[in-house]
């Protein structure tokens, strides 16, 4: 029996990951890979352990049976909300990629940065399919760590966008993000501004992207313009909701995967109140990519995309990072 080559794990820092990934390449990678490898991936329900009354450890594994994706991976996440008092992030994450052929560790990388990239690129891929081709105004609700990634990803997916309006509960954070994004040479021809009137800005958006932890609906359905695309990223438990029932009722609703139907506060609440039923959800992202389900059908209809994330897109993002690194360092 031939002996296998011993590999030594590589460590991919945040800075290295930023140089290896772009939102455009990851969007394209998801679009080409999700339809072909989804069936070969096994992604058990994430495991969560309370390591103290307020702190948690989460494990999110995934592995592939496809020769074209010879990997298994695990995202390890710690949640320490009390870190805010120490001026530290409350969430830390690492991603470990293994060979599914030999089990050898191939790479470890910054799981937080990887999650920011994959989350924003899933939203942008959905927008590429669901938003209007002539969309010009992106409204960003929230100015946290995910917001600049969502803005970059949506701009990559919809080059027609000419204006980005940022709203945040803390007006100064929105203003600072708008100024920072405007200074970037990557966005020539795009105007960035902040606005403190939420209902007003929602009505301006051709694409409205939300990334908050809000437990009070921020987007009111009646304020969405005809033809708008609503991108909901923030909620991941029943108590959280970024839009009201009217937004769900007015829109054709799509999700990234089935977990959204039982985790997302906006949808679970709408199901319970009879606003829509699970059967009214129009499709999942993979079905949209494969054109098994119809996306936008007219320039007037409102579309809604709700994502909660999955280990499937984690391992695909890690694959692209690892293979790009290996190609560049041959």
Tab-separated table of C-alpha atoms in Angstrom:
chain	number	residue	atom	x	y	z
A	1	UNK	CA	0.000	0.000	0.000
A	2	UNK	CA	1.466	3.371	-1.014
A	3	UNK	CA	2.261	5.722	1.845
A	4	UNK	CA	0.500	9.072	1.983
A	5	UNK	CA	2.351	12.356	2.218
A	6	UNK	CA	2.397	13.880	5.674
A	7	UNK	CA	0.989	17.389	5.565
A	8	UNK	CA	1.663	20.139	8.051
A	9	UNK	CA	-1.297	22.370	8.888
A	10	UNK	CA	-1.159	25.918	7.628
A	11	UNK	CA	-2.434	28.825	9.720
A	12	UNK	CA	-4.373	31.438	7.773
A	13	UNK	CA	-4.574	34.726	9.647
A	14	UNK	CA	-7.277	37.354	9.195
A	15	UNK	CA	-4.907	39.428	7.070
A	16	UNK	CA	-4.070	36.433	4.871
A	17	UNK	CA	-7.743	35.549	4.512
A	18	UNK	CA	-8.516	39.086	3.346
A	19	UNK	CA	-5.843	38.768	0.656
A	20	UNK	CA	-7.066	35.345	-0.476
A	21	UNK	CA	-10.801	36.084	-0.642
A	22	UNK	CA	-12.883	38.676	-2.404
A	23	UNK	CA	-16.638	38.958	-2.191
A	24	UNK	CA	-16.915	38.604	-5.963
A	25	UNK	CA	-14.939	35.345	-6.104
A	26	UNK	CA	-16.841	33.846	-3.159
A	27	UNK	CA	-20.242	34.764	-4.635
A	28	UNK	CA	-19.216	33.089	-7.886
A	29	UNK	CA	-17.870	30.064	-6.010
A	30	UNK	CA	-21.157	29.600	-4.152
A	31	UNK	CA	-23.143	29.977	-7.373
A	32	UNK	CA	-21.128	27.320	-9.186
A	33	UNK	CA	-20.576	24.918	-6.251
A	34	UNK	CA	-23.772	24.878	-4.187
A	35	UNK	CA	-25.909	23.064	-6.788
A	36	UNK	CA	-23.299	20.370	-7.431
A	37	UNK	CA	-21.997	19.548	-3.936
A	38	UNK	CA	-24.950	20.234	-1.620
A	39	UNK	CA	-26.260	16.665	-1.976
A	40	UNK	CA	-22.855	15.203	-1.040
A	41	UNK	CA	-22.436	17.261	2.141
A	42	UNK	CA	-23.426	16.049	5.583
A	43	UNK	CA	-24.004	18.850	8.093
A	44	UNK	CA	-25.384	17.683	11.453
A	45	UNK	CA	-27.304	20.086	13.685
A	46	UNK	CA	-24.846	22.342	15.481
A	47	UNK	CA	-23.976	21.388	19.040
A	48	UNK	CA	-24.098	23.993	21.803
A	49	UNK	CA	-22.649	23.630	25.275
A	50	UNK	CA	-23.055	26.005	28.215
A	51	UNK	CA	-19.584	26.388	29.680
A	52	UNK	CA	-20.833	28.844	32.313
A	53	UNK	CA	-24.223	30.436	33.099
A	54	UNK	CA	-23.584	33.086	30.447
A	55	UNK	CA	-21.004	31.545	28.088
A	56	UNK	CA	-21.300	28.947	25.341
A	57	UNK	CA	-19.228	26.759	23.034
A	58	UNK	CA	-20.716	25.853	19.647
A	59	UNK	CA	-19.503	23.167	17.241
A	60	UNK	CA	-20.579	23.225	13.581
A	61	UNK	CA	-19.245	20.236	11.571
A	62	UNK	CA	-19.627	19.378	7.897
A	63	UNK	CA	-18.081	16.783	5.613
A	64	UNK	CA	-18.257	15.762	1.985
A	65	UNK	CA	-18.508	12.423	0.205
A	66	UNK	CA	-17.657	14.005	-3.155
A	67	UNK	CA	-14.183	13.582	-4.700
A	68	UNK	CA	-14.430	17.200	-5.899
A	69	UNK	CA	-14.673	18.375	-2.275
A	70	UNK	CA	-12.323	16.079	-0.297
A	71	UNK	CA	-12.708	17.877	3.017
A	72	UNK	CA	-14.297	17.794	6.407
A	73	UNK	CA	-14.400	20.870	8.568
A	74	UNK	CA	-15.522	22.189	11.926
A	75	UNK	CA	-16.267	25.729	13.000
A	76	UNK	CA	-15.631	26.292	16.696
A	77	UNK	CA	-17.390	29.299	18.193
A	78	UNK	CA	-17.259	30.740	21.703
A	79	UNK	CA	-19.917	33.154	22.946
A	80	UNK	CA	-18.864	35.287	25.933
A	81	UNK	CA	-21.302	38.237	26.088
A	82	UNK	CA	-19.667	39.643	29.208
A	83	UNK	CA	-16.591	40.499	27.106
A	84	UNK	CA	-18.111	43.889	26.291
A	85	UNK	CA	-17.063	45.025	29.767
A	86	UNK	CA	-13.487	44.093	28.813
A	87	UNK	CA	-13.729	45.906	25.462
A	88	UNK	CA	-13.424	42.564	23.661
A	89	UNK	CA	-15.714	40.939	21.075
A	90	UNK	CA	-18.310	38.610	22.551
A	91	UNK	CA	-17.911	36.026	19.771
A	92	UNK	CA	-14.683	34.326	18.705
A	93	UNK	CA	-14.380	31.570	16.123
A	94	UNK	CA	-11.864	29.298	14.432
A	95	UNK	CA	-12.359	27.059	11.427
A	96	UNK	CA	-10.393	23.805	11.106
A	97	UNK	CA	-10.211	22.058	7.718
A	98	UNK	CA	-9.236	18.378	7.444
A	99	UNK	CA	-8.686	15.982	4.563
A	100	UNK	CA	-11.674	13.649	4.245
A	101	UNK	CA	-9.325	11.087	2.657
A	102	UNK	CA	-6.701	10.813	5.404
A	103	UNK	CA	-8.149	12.877	8.239
A	104	UNK	CA	-5.019	15.047	8.375
A	105	UNK	CA	-5.390	18.634	9.491
A	106	UNK	CA	-4.908	20.884	6.460
A	107	UNK	CA	-5.532	24.396	7.787
A	108	UNK	CA	-6.872	26.521	10.582
A	109	UNK	CA	-8.288	29.950	9.854
A	110	UNK	CA	-10.098	32.861	11.445
A	111	UNK	CA	-13.664	31.609	11.739
A	112	UNK	CA	-15.062	35.056	12.507
A	113	UNK	CA	-13.739	36.582	9.292
A	114	UNK	CA	-14.776	33.502	7.309
A	115	UNK	CA	-18.329	33.828	8.670
A	116	UNK	CA	-18.512	37.524	7.736
A	117	UNK	CA	-17.499	36.714	4.170
A	118	UNK	CA	-19.792	33.709	3.708
A	119	UNK	CA	-22.826	35.384	5.298
A	120	UNK	CA	-22.560	38.499	3.167
A	121	UNK	CA	-21.906	36.535	-0.027
A	122	UNK	CA	-24.944	34.287	0.505
A	123	UNK	CA	-27.082	37.435	0.771
A	124	UNK	CA	-25.478	38.954	-2.303
A	125	UNK	CA	-25.926	35.790	-4.362
A	126	UNK	CA	-29.631	35.780	-3.465
A	127	UNK	CA	-29.812	39.451	-4.413
A	128	UNK	CA	-28.165	38.738	-7.770
A	129	UNK	CA	-31.113	36.443	-8.489
A	130	UNK	CA	-33.960	38.250	-6.705
A	131	UNK	CA	-33.294	42.001	-6.814
A	132	UNK	CA	-34.092	44.114	-9.855
A	133	UNK	CA	-31.347	44.303	-12.475
A	134	UNK	CA	-31.611	48.098	-12.416
A	135	UNK	CA	-31.352	48.472	-8.621
A	136	UNK	CA	-29.581	51.730	-7.772
A	137	UNK	CA	-30.055	52.326	-4.028
A	138	UNK	CA	-28.872	49.976	-1.279
A	139	UNK	CA	-30.122	50.685	2.243
A	140	UNK	CA	-27.950	49.147	4.971
A	141	UNK	CA	-29.689	48.787	8.347
A	142	UNK	CA	-27.044	48.225	10.984
A	143	UNK	CA	-23.432	49.368	11.152
A	144	UNK	CA	-21.742	46.483	12.943
A	145	UNK	CA	-18.980	44.151	11.769
A	146	UNK	CA	-21.167	42.535	9.101
A	147	UNK	CA	-22.364	45.798	7.511
A	148	UNK	CA	-19.233	46.663	5.471
A	149	UNK	CA	-19.102	43.078	4.196
A	150	UNK	CA	-22.755	43.168	3.152
A	151	UNK	CA	-22.229	46.493	1.391
A	152	UNK	CA	-19.188	45.206	-0.513
A	153	UNK	CA	-20.926	41.956	-1.424
A	154	UNK	CA	-24.126	43.638	-2.636
A	155	UNK	CA	-22.084	46.106	-4.714
A	156	UNK	CA	-20.200	43.185	-6.267
A	157	UNK	CA	-23.436	41.352	-7.082
A	158	UNK	CA	-25.290	44.424	-8.384
A	159	UNK	CA	-22.876	46.784	-10.206
A	160	UNK	CA	-25.866	49.021	-11.042
A	161	UNK	CA	-25.962	50.282	-7.424
A	162	UNK	CA	-24.983	53.964	-7.232
A	163	UNK	CA	-25.954	54.977	-3.701
A	164	UNK	CA	-25.637	53.345	-0.268
A	165	UNK	CA	-27.615	54.770	2.661
A	166	UNK	CA	-26.664	53.515	6.144
A	167	UNK	CA	-28.939	53.622	9.200
A	168	UNK	CA	-27.984	52.623	12.718
A	169	UNK	CA	-29.535	53.227	16.133
A	170	UNK	CA	-26.341	55.056	17.046
A	171	UNK	CA	-26.265	57.732	14.366
A	172	UNK	CA	-22.535	58.327	14.759
A	173	UNK	CA	-21.716	54.699	13.898
A	174	UNK	CA	-23.690	54.995	10.648
A	175	UNK	CA	-21.966	58.276	9.795
A	176	UNK	CA	-18.513	56.842	10.531
A	177	UNK	CA	-19.129	53.765	8.382
A	178	UNK	CA	-20.417	55.881	5.480
A	179	UNK	CA	-17.306	58.082	5.650
A	180	UNK	CA	-14.993	55.061	5.843
A	181	UNK	CA	-16.643	53.360	2.851
A	182	UNK	CA	-16.599	56.589	0.813
A	183	UNK	CA	-12.828	56.834	1.293
A	184	UNK	CA	-12.265	53.429	-0.324
A	185	UNK	CA	-10.960	53.616	-3.884
A	186	UNK	CA	-12.821	50.371	-4.628
A	187	UNK	CA	-16.165	52.186	-4.764
A	188	UNK	CA	-15.567	54.888	-7.332
A	189	UNK	CA	-18.874	56.235	-8.606
A	190	UNK	CA	-20.836	55.076	-5.551
A	191	UNK	CA	-22.184	57.644	-3.075
A	192	UNK	CA	-22.321	56.750	0.630
A	193	UNK	CA	-24.431	58.586	3.179
A	194	UNK	CA	-26.093	58.055	6.554
A	195	UNK	CA	-29.660	58.922	7.506
A	196	UNK	CA	-31.330	58.892	10.909
A	197	UNK	CA	-34.932	58.468	9.720
A	198	UNK	CA	-35.521	54.727	9.382
A	199	UNK	CA	-38.939	54.718	7.681
A	200	UNK	CA	-37.726	57.295	5.176
A	201	UNK	CA	-34.615	55.357	4.168
A	202	UNK	CA	-36.425	52.027	3.875
A	203	UNK	CA	-38.733	53.598	1.299
A	204	UNK	CA	-35.729	54.664	-0.796
A	205	UNK	CA	-34.175	51.204	-1.043
A	206	UNK	CA	-34.203	49.055	-4.146
A	207	UNK	CA	-32.329	46.617	-1.905
A	208	UNK	CA	-32.757	46.804	1.888
A	209	UNK	CA	-30.237	44.732	3.847
A	210	UNK	CA	-30.596	44.228	7.612
A	211	UNK	CA	-27.894	42.985	9.978
A	212	UNK	CA	-28.989	43.700	13.549
A	213	UNK	CA	-29.855	41.865	16.767
A	214	UNK	CA	-33.195	43.665	16.994
A	215	UNK	CA	-36.106	42.102	18.849
A	216	UNK	CA	-38.382	44.905	17.608
A	217	UNK	CA	-39.309	45.019	13.894
A	218	UNK	CA	-37.255	47.706	12.140
A	219	UNK	CA	-38.562	47.403	8.578
A	220	UNK	CA	-42.259	48.115	8.234
A	221	UNK	CA	-43.738	46.385	5.209
A	222	UNK	CA	-45.878	49.355	4.259
A	223	UNK	CA	-42.727	51.475	3.724
A	224	UNK	CA	-41.109	49.112	1.186
A	225	UNK	CA	-41.258	50.447	-2.357
A	226	UNK	CA	-42.696	48.380	-5.201
A	227	UNK	CA	-39.992	46.140	-6.637
A	228	UNK	CA	-37.819	46.214	-3.506
A	229	UNK	CA	-35.697	43.286	-2.352
A	230	UNK	CA	-35.477	42.783	1.432
A	231	UNK	CA	-32.419	40.933	2.765
A	232	UNK	CA	-32.751	39.741	6.395
A	233	UNK	CA	-29.548	38.527	8.015
A	234	UNK	CA	-29.583	39.331	11.723
A	235	UNK	CA	-32.130	37.113	13.469
A	236	UNK	CA	-31.309	33.553	14.491
A	237	UNK	CA	-33.778	32.894	17.312
A	238	UNK	CA	-37.512	33.292	17.815
A	239	UNK	CA	-37.314	36.480	19.887
A	240	UNK	CA	-35.437	38.339	17.156
A	241	UNK	CA	-37.120	40.044	14.211
A	242	UNK	CA	-35.939	42.693	11.766
A	243	UNK	CA	-39.212	43.232	9.896
A	244	UNK	CA	-42.923	43.170	10.656
A	245	UNK	CA	-45.584	40.759	9.422
A	246	UNK	CA	-46.630	43.146	6.660
A	247	UNK	CA	-43.201	42.868	5.009
A	248	UNK	CA	-43.512	39.072	5.039
A	249	UNK	CA	-47.099	39.233	3.762
A	250	UNK	CA	-46.247	41.621	0.897
A	251	UNK	CA	-43.170	39.764	-0.294
A	252	UNK	CA	-42.382	36.481	-2.005
A	253	UNK	CA	-40.238	34.842	0.664
A	254	UNK	CA	-37.108	32.766	0.049
A	255	UNK	CA	-34.625	31.253	2.535
A	256	UNK	CA	-31.025	30.076	2.459
A	257	UNK	CA	-31.917	26.650	3.885
A	258	UNK	CA	-34.637	24.804	5.790
A	259	UNK	CA	-33.272	25.821	9.201
A	260	UNK	CA	-34.588	29.340	8.598
A	261	UNK	CA	-38.136	27.979	8.791
A	262	UNK	CA	-37.649	26.956	12.436
A	263	UNK	CA	-35.040	29.480	13.641
A	264	UNK	CA	-35.863	32.896	12.155
A	265	UNK	CA	-38.091	35.012	14.389
A	266	UNK	CA	-39.698	36.825	11.455
A	267	UNK	CA	-40.828	33.577	9.839
A	268	UNK	CA	-41.705	31.544	12.933
A	269	UNK	CA	-43.841	34.432	14.201
A	270	UNK	CA	-45.532	34.869	10.825
A	271	UNK	CA	-46.329	31.137	10.703
A	272	UNK	CA	-47.783	31.203	14.234
A	273	UNK	CA	-49.968	34.208	13.479
A	274	UNK	CA	-51.206	32.779	10.174
A	275	UNK	CA	-49.662	35.553	8.068
A	276	UNK	CA	-48.190	32.920	5.757
A	277	UNK	CA	-47.696	29.159	5.991
A	278	UNK	CA	-44.487	27.192	5.499
A	279	UNK	CA	-45.855	26.107	2.118
A	280	UNK	CA	-45.957	29.781	1.078
A	281	UNK	CA	-42.150	30.064	1.283
A	282	UNK	CA	-41.193	30.117	-2.378
A	283	UNK	CA	-37.884	28.279	-2.297
A	284	UNK	CA	-34.350	27.885	-1.027
A	285	UNK	CA	-31.143	29.394	-2.406
A	286	UNK	CA	-29.962	26.181	-4.097
A	287	UNK	CA	-33.328	25.887	-5.855
A	288	UNK	CA	-33.007	29.473	-7.084
A	289	UNK	CA	-29.492	28.867	-8.415
A	290	UNK	CA	-30.607	25.698	-10.231
A	291	UNK	CA	-33.726	27.530	-11.480
A	292	UNK	CA	-35.898	24.813	-9.985
A	293	UNK	CA	-37.866	27.650	-8.404
A	294	UNK	CA	-38.720	30.952	-10.069
A	295	UNK	CA	-37.047	34.063	-8.696
A	296	UNK	CA	-38.279	37.564	-9.465
A	297	UNK	CA	-41.293	37.455	-11.753
A	298	UNK	CA	-41.958	41.179	-12.269
A	299	UNK	CA	-40.356	44.563	-11.657
A	300	UNK	CA	-43.156	45.452	-9.216
A	301	UNK	CA	-43.127	42.514	-6.826
A	302	UNK	CA	-41.333	42.587	-3.476
A	303	UNK	CA	-38.906	39.757	-2.701
A	304	UNK	CA	-37.669	38.746	0.763
A	305	UNK	CA	-34.615	36.593	1.505
A	306	UNK	CA	-33.996	35.303	5.025
A	307	UNK	CA	-30.711	33.602	5.894
A	308	UNK	CA	-29.557	31.902	9.085
A	309	UNK	CA	-26.310	30.380	7.810
A	310	UNK	CA	-25.100	26.792	7.565
A	311	UNK	CA	-22.034	24.599	7.823
A	312	UNK	CA	-22.387	23.927	4.066
A	313	UNK	CA	-21.376	27.456	3.100
A	314	UNK	CA	-18.693	27.435	5.827
A	315	UNK	CA	-16.889	24.470	4.263
A	316	UNK	CA	-17.254	25.865	0.726
A	317	UNK	CA	-15.757	29.190	1.847
A	318	UNK	CA	-12.932	27.358	3.654
A	319	UNK	CA	-12.323	25.301	0.496
A	320	UNK	CA	-11.872	28.444	-1.589
A	321	UNK	CA	-9.518	29.999	0.974
A	322	UNK	CA	-7.398	26.858	1.291
A	323	UNK	CA	-7.180	26.038	-2.425
A	324	UNK	CA	-6.374	29.646	-3.314
A	325	UNK	CA	-3.604	29.676	-0.693
A	326	UNK	CA	-2.150	26.391	-2.004
A	327	UNK	CA	-2.282	27.605	-5.605
A	328	UNK	CA	-0.502	30.843	-4.711
A	329	UNK	CA	2.184	29.069	-2.673
A	330	UNK	CA	3.130	26.220	-5.010
